[in-house]
Coordinates of C-alpha atoms in Angstrom, one line a residue:
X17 CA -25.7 -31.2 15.5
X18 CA -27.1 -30.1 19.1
X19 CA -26.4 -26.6 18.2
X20 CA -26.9 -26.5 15.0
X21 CA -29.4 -23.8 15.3
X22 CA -27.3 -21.7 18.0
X23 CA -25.0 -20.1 16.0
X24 CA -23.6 -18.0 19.1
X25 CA -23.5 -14.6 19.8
X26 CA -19.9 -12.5 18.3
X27 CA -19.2 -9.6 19.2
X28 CA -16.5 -7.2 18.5
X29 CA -16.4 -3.6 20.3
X30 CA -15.8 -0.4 18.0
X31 CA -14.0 1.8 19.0
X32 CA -12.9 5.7 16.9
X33 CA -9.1 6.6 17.4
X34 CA -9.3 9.7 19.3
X35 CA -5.2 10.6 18.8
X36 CA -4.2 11.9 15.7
X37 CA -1.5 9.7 15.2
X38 CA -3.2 7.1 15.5
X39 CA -5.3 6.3 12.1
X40 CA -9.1 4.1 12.2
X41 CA -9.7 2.9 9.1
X42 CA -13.3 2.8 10.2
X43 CA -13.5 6.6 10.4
X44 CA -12.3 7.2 7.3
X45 CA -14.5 5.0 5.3
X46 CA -17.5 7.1 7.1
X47 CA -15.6 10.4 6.6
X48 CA -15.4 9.2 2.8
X49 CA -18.8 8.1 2.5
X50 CA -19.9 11.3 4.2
X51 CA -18.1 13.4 1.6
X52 CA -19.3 11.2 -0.9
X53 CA -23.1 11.2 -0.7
X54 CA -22.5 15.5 0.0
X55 CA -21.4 15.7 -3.3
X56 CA -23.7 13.7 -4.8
X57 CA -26.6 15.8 -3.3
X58 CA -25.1 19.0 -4.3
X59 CA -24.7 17.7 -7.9
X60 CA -28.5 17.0 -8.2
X61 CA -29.3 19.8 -6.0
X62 CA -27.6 22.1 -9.2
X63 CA -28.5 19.7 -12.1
X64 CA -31.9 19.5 -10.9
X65 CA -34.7 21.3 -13.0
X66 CA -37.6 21.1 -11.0
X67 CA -39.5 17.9 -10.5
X68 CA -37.4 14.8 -12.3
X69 CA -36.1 16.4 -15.2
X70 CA -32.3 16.7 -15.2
X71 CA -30.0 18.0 -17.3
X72 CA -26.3 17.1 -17.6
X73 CA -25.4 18.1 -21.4

């Protein structure tokens, strides 16, 4: 229990394919998050009535 409160230090380098063949699931998780939140901005940028009133229906 001498290190009990030295976990260690981890570390795993990142890297972002660069060929096209090959496919980083890491890029497109933040490609899809991206596209995501974009899409939720534009639907309250057009839903949006001024202030915090929104209207859906």
């Amino acid at each position: 229990m001498t290190s009990f409160d030295n976990p260690g230090l981890f570390y795993q380098e990142r890297f972002f394919a660069t060929d096209e063949e090959i496919q980083d699931e890491g890029r497109e998780l933040i490609t899809e998050h991206k596209e995501t939140v974009e899409l939720f901005r534009n639907f309250i940028r057009e839903y949006n009535v001024g202030g915090f009133g929104l209207v859906y229906r």
